[in-house]
Short mmCIF file of C-alpha atoms in Angstrom, two decimals:
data_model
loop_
_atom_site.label_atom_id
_atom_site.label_comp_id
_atom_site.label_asym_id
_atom_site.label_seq_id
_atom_site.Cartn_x
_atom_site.Cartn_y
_atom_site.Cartn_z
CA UNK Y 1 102.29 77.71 56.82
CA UNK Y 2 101.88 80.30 59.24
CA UNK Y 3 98.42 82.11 58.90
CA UNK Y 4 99.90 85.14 57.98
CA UNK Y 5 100.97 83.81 54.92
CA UNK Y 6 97.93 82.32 54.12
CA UNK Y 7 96.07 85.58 54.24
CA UNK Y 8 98.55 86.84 51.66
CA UNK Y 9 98.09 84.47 49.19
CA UNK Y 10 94.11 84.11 50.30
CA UNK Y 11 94.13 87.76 49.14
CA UNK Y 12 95.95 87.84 46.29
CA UNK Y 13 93.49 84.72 45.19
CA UNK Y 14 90.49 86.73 45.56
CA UNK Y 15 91.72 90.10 43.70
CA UNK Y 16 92.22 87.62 40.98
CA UNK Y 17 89.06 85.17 41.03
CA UNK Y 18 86.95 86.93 38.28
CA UNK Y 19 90.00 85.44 36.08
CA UNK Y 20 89.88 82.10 37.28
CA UNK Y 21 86.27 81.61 37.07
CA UNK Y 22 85.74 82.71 33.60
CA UNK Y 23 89.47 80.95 32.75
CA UNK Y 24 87.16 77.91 34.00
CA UNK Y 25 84.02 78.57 32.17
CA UNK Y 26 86.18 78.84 28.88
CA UNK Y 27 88.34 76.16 29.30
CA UNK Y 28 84.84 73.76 29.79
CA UNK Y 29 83.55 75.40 26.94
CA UNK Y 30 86.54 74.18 25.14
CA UNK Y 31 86.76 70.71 26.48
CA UNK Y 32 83.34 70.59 25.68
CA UNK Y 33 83.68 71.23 21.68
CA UNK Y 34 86.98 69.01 21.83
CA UNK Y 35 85.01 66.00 23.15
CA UNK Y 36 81.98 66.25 20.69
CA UNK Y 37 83.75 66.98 17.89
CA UNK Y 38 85.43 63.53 18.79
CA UNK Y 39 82.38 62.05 18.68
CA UNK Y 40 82.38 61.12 22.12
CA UNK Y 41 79.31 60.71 24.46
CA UNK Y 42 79.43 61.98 27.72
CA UNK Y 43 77.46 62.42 31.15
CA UNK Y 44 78.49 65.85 32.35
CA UNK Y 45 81.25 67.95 31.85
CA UNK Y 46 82.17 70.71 34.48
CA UNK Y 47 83.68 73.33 35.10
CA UNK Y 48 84.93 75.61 38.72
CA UNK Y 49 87.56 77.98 40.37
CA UNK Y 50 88.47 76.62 43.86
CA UNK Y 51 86.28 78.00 46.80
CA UNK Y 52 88.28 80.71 48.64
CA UNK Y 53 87.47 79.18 51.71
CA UNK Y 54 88.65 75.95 50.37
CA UNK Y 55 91.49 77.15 49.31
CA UNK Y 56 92.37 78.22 52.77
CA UNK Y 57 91.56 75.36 54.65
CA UNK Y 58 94.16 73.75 52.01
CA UNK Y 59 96.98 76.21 52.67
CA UNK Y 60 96.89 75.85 56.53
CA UNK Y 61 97.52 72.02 56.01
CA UNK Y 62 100.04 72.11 53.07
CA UNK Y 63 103.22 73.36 52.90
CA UNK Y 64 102.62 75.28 49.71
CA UNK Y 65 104.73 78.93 49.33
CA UNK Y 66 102.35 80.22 46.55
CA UNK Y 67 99.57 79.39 44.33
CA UNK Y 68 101.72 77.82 42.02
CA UNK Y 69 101.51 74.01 43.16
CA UNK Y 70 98.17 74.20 43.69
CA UNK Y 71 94.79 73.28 41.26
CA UNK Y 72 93.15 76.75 41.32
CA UNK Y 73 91.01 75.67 38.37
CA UNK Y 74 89.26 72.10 37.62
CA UNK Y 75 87.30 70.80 34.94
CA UNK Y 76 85.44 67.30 35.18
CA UNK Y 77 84.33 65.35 32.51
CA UNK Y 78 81.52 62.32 33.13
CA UNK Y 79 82.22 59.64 30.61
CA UNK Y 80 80.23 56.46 30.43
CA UNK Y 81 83.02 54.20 29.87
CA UNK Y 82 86.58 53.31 29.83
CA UNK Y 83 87.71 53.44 26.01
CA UNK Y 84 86.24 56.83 25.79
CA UNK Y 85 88.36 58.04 28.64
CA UNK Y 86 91.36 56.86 26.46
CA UNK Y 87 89.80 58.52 23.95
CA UNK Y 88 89.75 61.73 25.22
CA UNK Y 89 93.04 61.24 26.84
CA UNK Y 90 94.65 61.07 23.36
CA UNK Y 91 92.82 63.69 22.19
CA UNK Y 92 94.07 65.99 25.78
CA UNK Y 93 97.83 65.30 24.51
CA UNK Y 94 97.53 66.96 21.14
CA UNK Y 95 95.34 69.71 22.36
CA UNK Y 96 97.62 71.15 25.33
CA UNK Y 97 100.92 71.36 27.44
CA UNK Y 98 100.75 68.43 29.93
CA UNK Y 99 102.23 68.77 33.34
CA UNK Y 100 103.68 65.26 33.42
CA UNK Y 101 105.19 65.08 37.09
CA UNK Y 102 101.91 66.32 38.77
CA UNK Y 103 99.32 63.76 36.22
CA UNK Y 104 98.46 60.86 36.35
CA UNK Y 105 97.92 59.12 32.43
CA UNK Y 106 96.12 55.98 31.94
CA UNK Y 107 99.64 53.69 31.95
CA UNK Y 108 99.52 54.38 35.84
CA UNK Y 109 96.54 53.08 36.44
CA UNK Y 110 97.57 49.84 34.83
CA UNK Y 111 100.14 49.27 38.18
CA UNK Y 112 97.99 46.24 39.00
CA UNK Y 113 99.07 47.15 42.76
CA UNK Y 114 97.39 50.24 42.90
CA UNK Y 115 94.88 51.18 45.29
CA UNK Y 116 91.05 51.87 44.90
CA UNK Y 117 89.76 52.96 41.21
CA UNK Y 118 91.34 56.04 40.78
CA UNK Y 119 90.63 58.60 37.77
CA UNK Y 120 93.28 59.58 34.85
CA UNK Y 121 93.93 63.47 35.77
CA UNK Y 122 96.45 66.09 34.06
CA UNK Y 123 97.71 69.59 35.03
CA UNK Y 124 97.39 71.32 31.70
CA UNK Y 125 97.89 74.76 30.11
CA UNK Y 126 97.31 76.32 26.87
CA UNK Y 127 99.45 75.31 24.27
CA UNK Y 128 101.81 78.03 22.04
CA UNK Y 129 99.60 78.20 19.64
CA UNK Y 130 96.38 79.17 21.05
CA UNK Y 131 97.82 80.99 24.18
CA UNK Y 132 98.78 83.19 21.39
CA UNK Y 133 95.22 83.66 19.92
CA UNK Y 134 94.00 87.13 21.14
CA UNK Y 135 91.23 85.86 23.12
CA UNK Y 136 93.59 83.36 25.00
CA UNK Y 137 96.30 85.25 25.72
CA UNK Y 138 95.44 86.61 29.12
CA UNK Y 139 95.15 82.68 30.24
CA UNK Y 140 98.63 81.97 29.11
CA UNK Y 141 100.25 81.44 32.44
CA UNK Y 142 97.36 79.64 34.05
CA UNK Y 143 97.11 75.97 34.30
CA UNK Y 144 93.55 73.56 34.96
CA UNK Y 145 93.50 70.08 36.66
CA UNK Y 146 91.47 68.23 34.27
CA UNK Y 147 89.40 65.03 35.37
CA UNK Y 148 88.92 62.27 33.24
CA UNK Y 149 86.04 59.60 35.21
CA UNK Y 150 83.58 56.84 34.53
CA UNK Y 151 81.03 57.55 36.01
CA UNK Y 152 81.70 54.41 38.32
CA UNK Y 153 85.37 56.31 39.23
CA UNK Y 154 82.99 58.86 39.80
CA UNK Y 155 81.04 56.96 42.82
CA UNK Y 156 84.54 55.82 44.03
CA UNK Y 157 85.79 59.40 44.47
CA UNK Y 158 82.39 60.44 46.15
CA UNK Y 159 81.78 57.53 48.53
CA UNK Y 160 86.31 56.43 49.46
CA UNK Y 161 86.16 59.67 51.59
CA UNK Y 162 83.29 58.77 53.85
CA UNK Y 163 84.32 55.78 54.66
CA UNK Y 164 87.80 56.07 54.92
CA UNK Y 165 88.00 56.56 58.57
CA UNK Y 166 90.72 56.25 60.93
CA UNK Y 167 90.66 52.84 62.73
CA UNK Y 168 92.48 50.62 64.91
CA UNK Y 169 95.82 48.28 63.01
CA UNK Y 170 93.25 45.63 63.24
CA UNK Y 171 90.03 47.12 61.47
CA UNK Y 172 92.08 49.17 59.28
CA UNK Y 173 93.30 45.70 57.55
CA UNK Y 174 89.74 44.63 57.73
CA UNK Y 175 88.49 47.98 55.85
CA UNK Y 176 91.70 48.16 53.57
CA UNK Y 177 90.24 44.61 52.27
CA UNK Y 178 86.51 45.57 52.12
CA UNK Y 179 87.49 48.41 50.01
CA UNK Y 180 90.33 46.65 47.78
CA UNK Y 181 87.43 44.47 46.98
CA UNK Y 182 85.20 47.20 46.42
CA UNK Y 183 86.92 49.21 43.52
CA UNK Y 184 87.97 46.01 42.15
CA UNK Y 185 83.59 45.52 42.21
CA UNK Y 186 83.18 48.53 40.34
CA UNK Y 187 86.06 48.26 38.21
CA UNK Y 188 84.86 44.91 37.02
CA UNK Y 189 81.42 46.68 36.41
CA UNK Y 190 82.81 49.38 33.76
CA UNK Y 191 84.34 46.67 31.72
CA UNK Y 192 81.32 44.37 32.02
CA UNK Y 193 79.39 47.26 30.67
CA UNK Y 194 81.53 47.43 27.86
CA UNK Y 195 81.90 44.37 26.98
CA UNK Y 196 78.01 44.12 26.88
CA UNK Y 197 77.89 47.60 25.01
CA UNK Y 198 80.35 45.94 22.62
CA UNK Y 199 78.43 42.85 22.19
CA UNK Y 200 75.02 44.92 21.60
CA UNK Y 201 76.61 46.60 18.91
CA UNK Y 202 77.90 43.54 16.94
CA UNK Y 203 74.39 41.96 17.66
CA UNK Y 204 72.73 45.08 16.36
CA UNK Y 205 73.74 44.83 13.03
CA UNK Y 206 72.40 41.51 12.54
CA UNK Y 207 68.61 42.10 13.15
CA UNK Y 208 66.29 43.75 10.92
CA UNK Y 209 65.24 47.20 11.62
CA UNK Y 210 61.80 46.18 12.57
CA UNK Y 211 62.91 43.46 14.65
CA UNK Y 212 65.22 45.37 16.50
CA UNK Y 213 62.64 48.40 17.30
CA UNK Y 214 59.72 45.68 18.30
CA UNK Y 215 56.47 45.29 16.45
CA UNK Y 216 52.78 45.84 17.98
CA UNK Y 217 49.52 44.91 16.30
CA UNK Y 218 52.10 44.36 12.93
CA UNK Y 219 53.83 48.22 13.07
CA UNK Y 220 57.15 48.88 13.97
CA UNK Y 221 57.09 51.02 17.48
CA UNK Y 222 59.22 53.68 17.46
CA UNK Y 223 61.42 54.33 20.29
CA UNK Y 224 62.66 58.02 20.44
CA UNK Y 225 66.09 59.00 22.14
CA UNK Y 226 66.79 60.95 24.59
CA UNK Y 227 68.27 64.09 22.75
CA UNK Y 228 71.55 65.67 23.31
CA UNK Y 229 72.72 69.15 23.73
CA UNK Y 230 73.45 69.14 20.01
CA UNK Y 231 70.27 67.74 18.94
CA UNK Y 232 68.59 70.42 21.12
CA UNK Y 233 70.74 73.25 19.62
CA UNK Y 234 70.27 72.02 15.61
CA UNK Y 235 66.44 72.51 16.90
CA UNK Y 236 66.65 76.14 17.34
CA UNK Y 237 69.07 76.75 14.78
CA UNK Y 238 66.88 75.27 12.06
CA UNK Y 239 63.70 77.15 13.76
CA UNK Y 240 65.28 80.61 14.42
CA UNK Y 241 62.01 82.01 14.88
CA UNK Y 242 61.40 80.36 17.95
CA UNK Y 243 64.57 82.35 19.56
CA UNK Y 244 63.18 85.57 18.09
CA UNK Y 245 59.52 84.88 19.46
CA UNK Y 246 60.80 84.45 23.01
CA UNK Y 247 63.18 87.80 22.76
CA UNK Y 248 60.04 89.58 21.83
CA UNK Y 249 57.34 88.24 24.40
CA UNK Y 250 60.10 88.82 27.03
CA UNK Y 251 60.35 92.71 26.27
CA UNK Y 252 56.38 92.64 25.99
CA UNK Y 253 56.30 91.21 29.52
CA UNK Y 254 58.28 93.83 31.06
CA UNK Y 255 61.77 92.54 31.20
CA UNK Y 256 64.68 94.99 30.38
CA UNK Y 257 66.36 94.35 26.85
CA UNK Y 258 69.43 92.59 27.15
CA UNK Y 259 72.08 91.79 24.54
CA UNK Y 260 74.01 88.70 25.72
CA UNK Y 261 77.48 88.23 24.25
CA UNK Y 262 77.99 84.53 22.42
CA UNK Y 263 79.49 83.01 25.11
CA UNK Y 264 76.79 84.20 28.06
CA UNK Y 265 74.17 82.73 25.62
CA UNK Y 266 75.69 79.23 25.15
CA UNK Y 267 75.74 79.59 28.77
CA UNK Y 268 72.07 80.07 28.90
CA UNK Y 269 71.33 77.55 26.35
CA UNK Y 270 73.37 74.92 28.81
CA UNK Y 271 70.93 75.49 31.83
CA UNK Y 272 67.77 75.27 29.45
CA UNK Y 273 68.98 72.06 28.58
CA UNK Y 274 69.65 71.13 32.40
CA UNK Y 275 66.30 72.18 33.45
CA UNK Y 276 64.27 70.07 30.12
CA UNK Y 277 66.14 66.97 31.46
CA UNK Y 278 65.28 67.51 35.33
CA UNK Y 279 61.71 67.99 34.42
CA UNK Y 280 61.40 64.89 32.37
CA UNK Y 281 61.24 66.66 29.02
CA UNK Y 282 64.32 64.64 27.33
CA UNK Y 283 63.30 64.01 23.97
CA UNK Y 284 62.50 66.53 20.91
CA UNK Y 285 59.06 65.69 20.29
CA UNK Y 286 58.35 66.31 24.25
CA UNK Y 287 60.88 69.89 23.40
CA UNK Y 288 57.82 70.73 20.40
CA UNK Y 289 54.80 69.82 22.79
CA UNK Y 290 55.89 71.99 25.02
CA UNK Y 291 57.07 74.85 22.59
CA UNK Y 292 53.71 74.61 21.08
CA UNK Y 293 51.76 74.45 24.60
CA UNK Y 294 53.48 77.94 25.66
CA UNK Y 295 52.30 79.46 22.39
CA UNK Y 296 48.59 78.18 22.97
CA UNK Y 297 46.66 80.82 24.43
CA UNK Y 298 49.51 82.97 24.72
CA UNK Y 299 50.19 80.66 27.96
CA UNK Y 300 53.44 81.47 27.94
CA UNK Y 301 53.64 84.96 27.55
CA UNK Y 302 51.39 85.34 30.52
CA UNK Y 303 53.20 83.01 32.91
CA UNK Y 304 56.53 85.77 31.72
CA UNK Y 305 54.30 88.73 32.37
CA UNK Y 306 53.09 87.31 35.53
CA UNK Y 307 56.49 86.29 36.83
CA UNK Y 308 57.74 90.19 36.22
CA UNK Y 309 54.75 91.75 37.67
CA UNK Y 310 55.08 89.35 40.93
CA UNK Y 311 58.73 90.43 41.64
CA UNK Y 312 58.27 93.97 40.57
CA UNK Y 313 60.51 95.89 38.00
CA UNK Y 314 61.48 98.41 40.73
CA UNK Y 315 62.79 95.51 43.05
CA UNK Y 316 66.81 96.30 43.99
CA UNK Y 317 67.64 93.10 44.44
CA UNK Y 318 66.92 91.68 41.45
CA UNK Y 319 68.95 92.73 37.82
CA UNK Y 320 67.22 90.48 35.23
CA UNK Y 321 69.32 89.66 32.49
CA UNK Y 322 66.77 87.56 29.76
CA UNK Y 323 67.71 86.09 27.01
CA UNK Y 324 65.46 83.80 24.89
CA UNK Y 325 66.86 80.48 26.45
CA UNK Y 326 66.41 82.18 29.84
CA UNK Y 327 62.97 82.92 29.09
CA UNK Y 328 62.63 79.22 28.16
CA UNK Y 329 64.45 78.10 31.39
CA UNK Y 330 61.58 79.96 33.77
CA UNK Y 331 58.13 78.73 31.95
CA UNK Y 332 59.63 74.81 32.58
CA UNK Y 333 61.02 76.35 36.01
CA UNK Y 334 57.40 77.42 36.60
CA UNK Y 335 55.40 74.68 34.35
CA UNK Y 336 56.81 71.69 35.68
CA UNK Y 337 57.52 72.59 39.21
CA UNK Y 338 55.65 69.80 40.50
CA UNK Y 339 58.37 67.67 38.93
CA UNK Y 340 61.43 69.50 40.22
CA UNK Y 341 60.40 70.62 43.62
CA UNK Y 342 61.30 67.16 45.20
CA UNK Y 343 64.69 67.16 43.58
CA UNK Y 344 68.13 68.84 44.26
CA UNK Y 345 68.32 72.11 42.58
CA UNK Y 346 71.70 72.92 43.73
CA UNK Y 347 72.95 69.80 42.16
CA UNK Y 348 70.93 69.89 38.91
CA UNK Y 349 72.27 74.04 38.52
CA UNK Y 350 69.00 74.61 38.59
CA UNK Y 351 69.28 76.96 41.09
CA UNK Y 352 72.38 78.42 39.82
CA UNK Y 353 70.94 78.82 36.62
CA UNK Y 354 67.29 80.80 38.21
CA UNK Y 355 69.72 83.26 39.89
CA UNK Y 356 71.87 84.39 37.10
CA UNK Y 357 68.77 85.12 35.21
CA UNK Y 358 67.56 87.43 37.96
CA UNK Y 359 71.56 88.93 38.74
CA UNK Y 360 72.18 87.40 41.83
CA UNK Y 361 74.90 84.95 40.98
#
């Protein structure tokens, strides 16, 4: 495509971006209620609009005349094994319009001649009946890949590029071979771990409570879970006050007033629950010590108060939007730093999720 061209549709991209990112912030939202109201346990779901710059290095090597054949929006959801991808993939079918000559279902994957261990993807849109929902309609017209992975597909995707390389006829057969055997390694590996979680489960229900939990000095030991986002949220829904306490000390500290909307909080609420995991606090009880550690002393109100007063309120290049879960999200930022500084922020959305609180996303 000649690079005139491409700047047309590179522009026309970027006057409409603002729609495509929040068209992919809703539609993870979305996928997101779908999968736990399934029931289904997952590692990470995500959500993105494609990179301008990305999408420009894509145009000069495709042969593309618009946007139309190409995945402006992607969503990526992290499951721990196979049968809940099928899962999910069932539930995908009912739930939207399926682009069936650009996906690629489950059945394909079965082609015992494939190569590597691909993922099950669809191009979907809305279907009728919630494109025509008010809040939908402005998304009718707009499709999302969506990415259905183990998280063993997921180390497949990530590494097959980096070692693909360009080789001579004789050490390509040699590293076709090495990496046939390779997905067919980590293919074997997600059903192994389902069989085993299969087996556990069967094996569970056989042994006493006790027995199953372990015993020391005669009493059961208690093993606590590591909670999930819904867990978390059922915390602070039972315990409004905690949310209200928060919104208060952050006005008291010097931080604007700021009225999120519903989805902006959920938002917020996400990266709080990032940034607990990162820092090692992963189970409820460890969630209450360290609610109940910020009250003592009024430690956390003067780690807020502190934090304002050391960027300044006058400072142009910061826009603070706090919410409670934002407040949250800087006392662990701050707290347990000593935990998070040796780890990748940008990868965590830790990062991300410090600038948006201070408007510079």
């Amino acid at each position: 495509m000649d690079k005139r061209r491409i700047d047309e549709i590179g522009i026309r991209y970027v006057e409409r971006l603002t729609l495509y990112e929040e068209y992919a912030s809703r539609i993870r939202n979305l996928i997101q209620d779908l999968v736990e109201l399934e029931g289904v346990e997952f590692y990470a779901i995500e959500g993105w609009a494609k990179p301008p710059a990305e999408l420009l290095r894509l145009l000069s090597s495709v042969e593309e005349k618009d946007l139309a054949g190409i995945d402006l929006v992607t969503v990526r959801v992290l499951l721990r094994f196979p049968e809940d991808v099928l899962k999910i993939e069932e539930l995908v079918k009912s739930e939207f319009e399926i682009d069936g000559a650009r996906s690629v279902p489950s059945t394909v994957l079965e082609d015992p001649f494939r190569f590597g261990y691909p993922a099950v993807e669809y191009i979907l849109s809305l279907s009728d009946s919630r494109s025509n929902l008010r809040e939908w309609e402005k998304y009718r017209d707009l499709t999302f890949k969506l990415e259905l992975k183990t998280m063993l597909q997921e180390v497949w995707a990530t590494l097959f590029p980096k070692v693909n390389q360009t080789v001579g006829a004789v050490s390509e057969k040699r590293l076709t071979r090495e990496l046939v055997l390779l997905a067919g390694l980590l293919e074997t590996a997600d059903k192994g771990f389902l069989s085993l979680r299969h087996e556990i489960k069967d094996e569970a229900l056989l042994i006493p409570p006790t027995e199953l939990l372990g015993t020391k000095n005669n009493e059961a030991v208690q093993v606590e879970k590591i909670f999930t986002d819904d867990e978390l949220y059922k915390l602070f829904r039972d315990s409004p006050e905690i949310l209200s306490r928060w919104n208060v000390l952050s006005i008291e500290a010097g931080f604007p007033e700021f009225k999120p909307n519903a989805e902006y909080l959920r938002e917020s609420f996400e990266y709080l629950c990032k940034i607990f995991r990162a820092s090692g606090i992963d189970t409820i009880s460890e969630v209450k010590n360290f609610l109940s550690d910020m009250q003592d002393h009024d430690k956390g109100f003067k780690q807020l108060k502190s934090i304002h007063d050391t960027f300044g309120s006058d400072n142009k290049n910061i826009n603070w939007r706090m919410d409670p879960f934002s407040a949250l999200f800087l006392l662990v930022l701050n707290f347990k730093w000593d935990i998070l500084k040796d780890k990748d922020l940008n990868e965590l959305k830790i990062k991300q999720g410090s600038d948006r609180i201070s408007g510079l996303d």
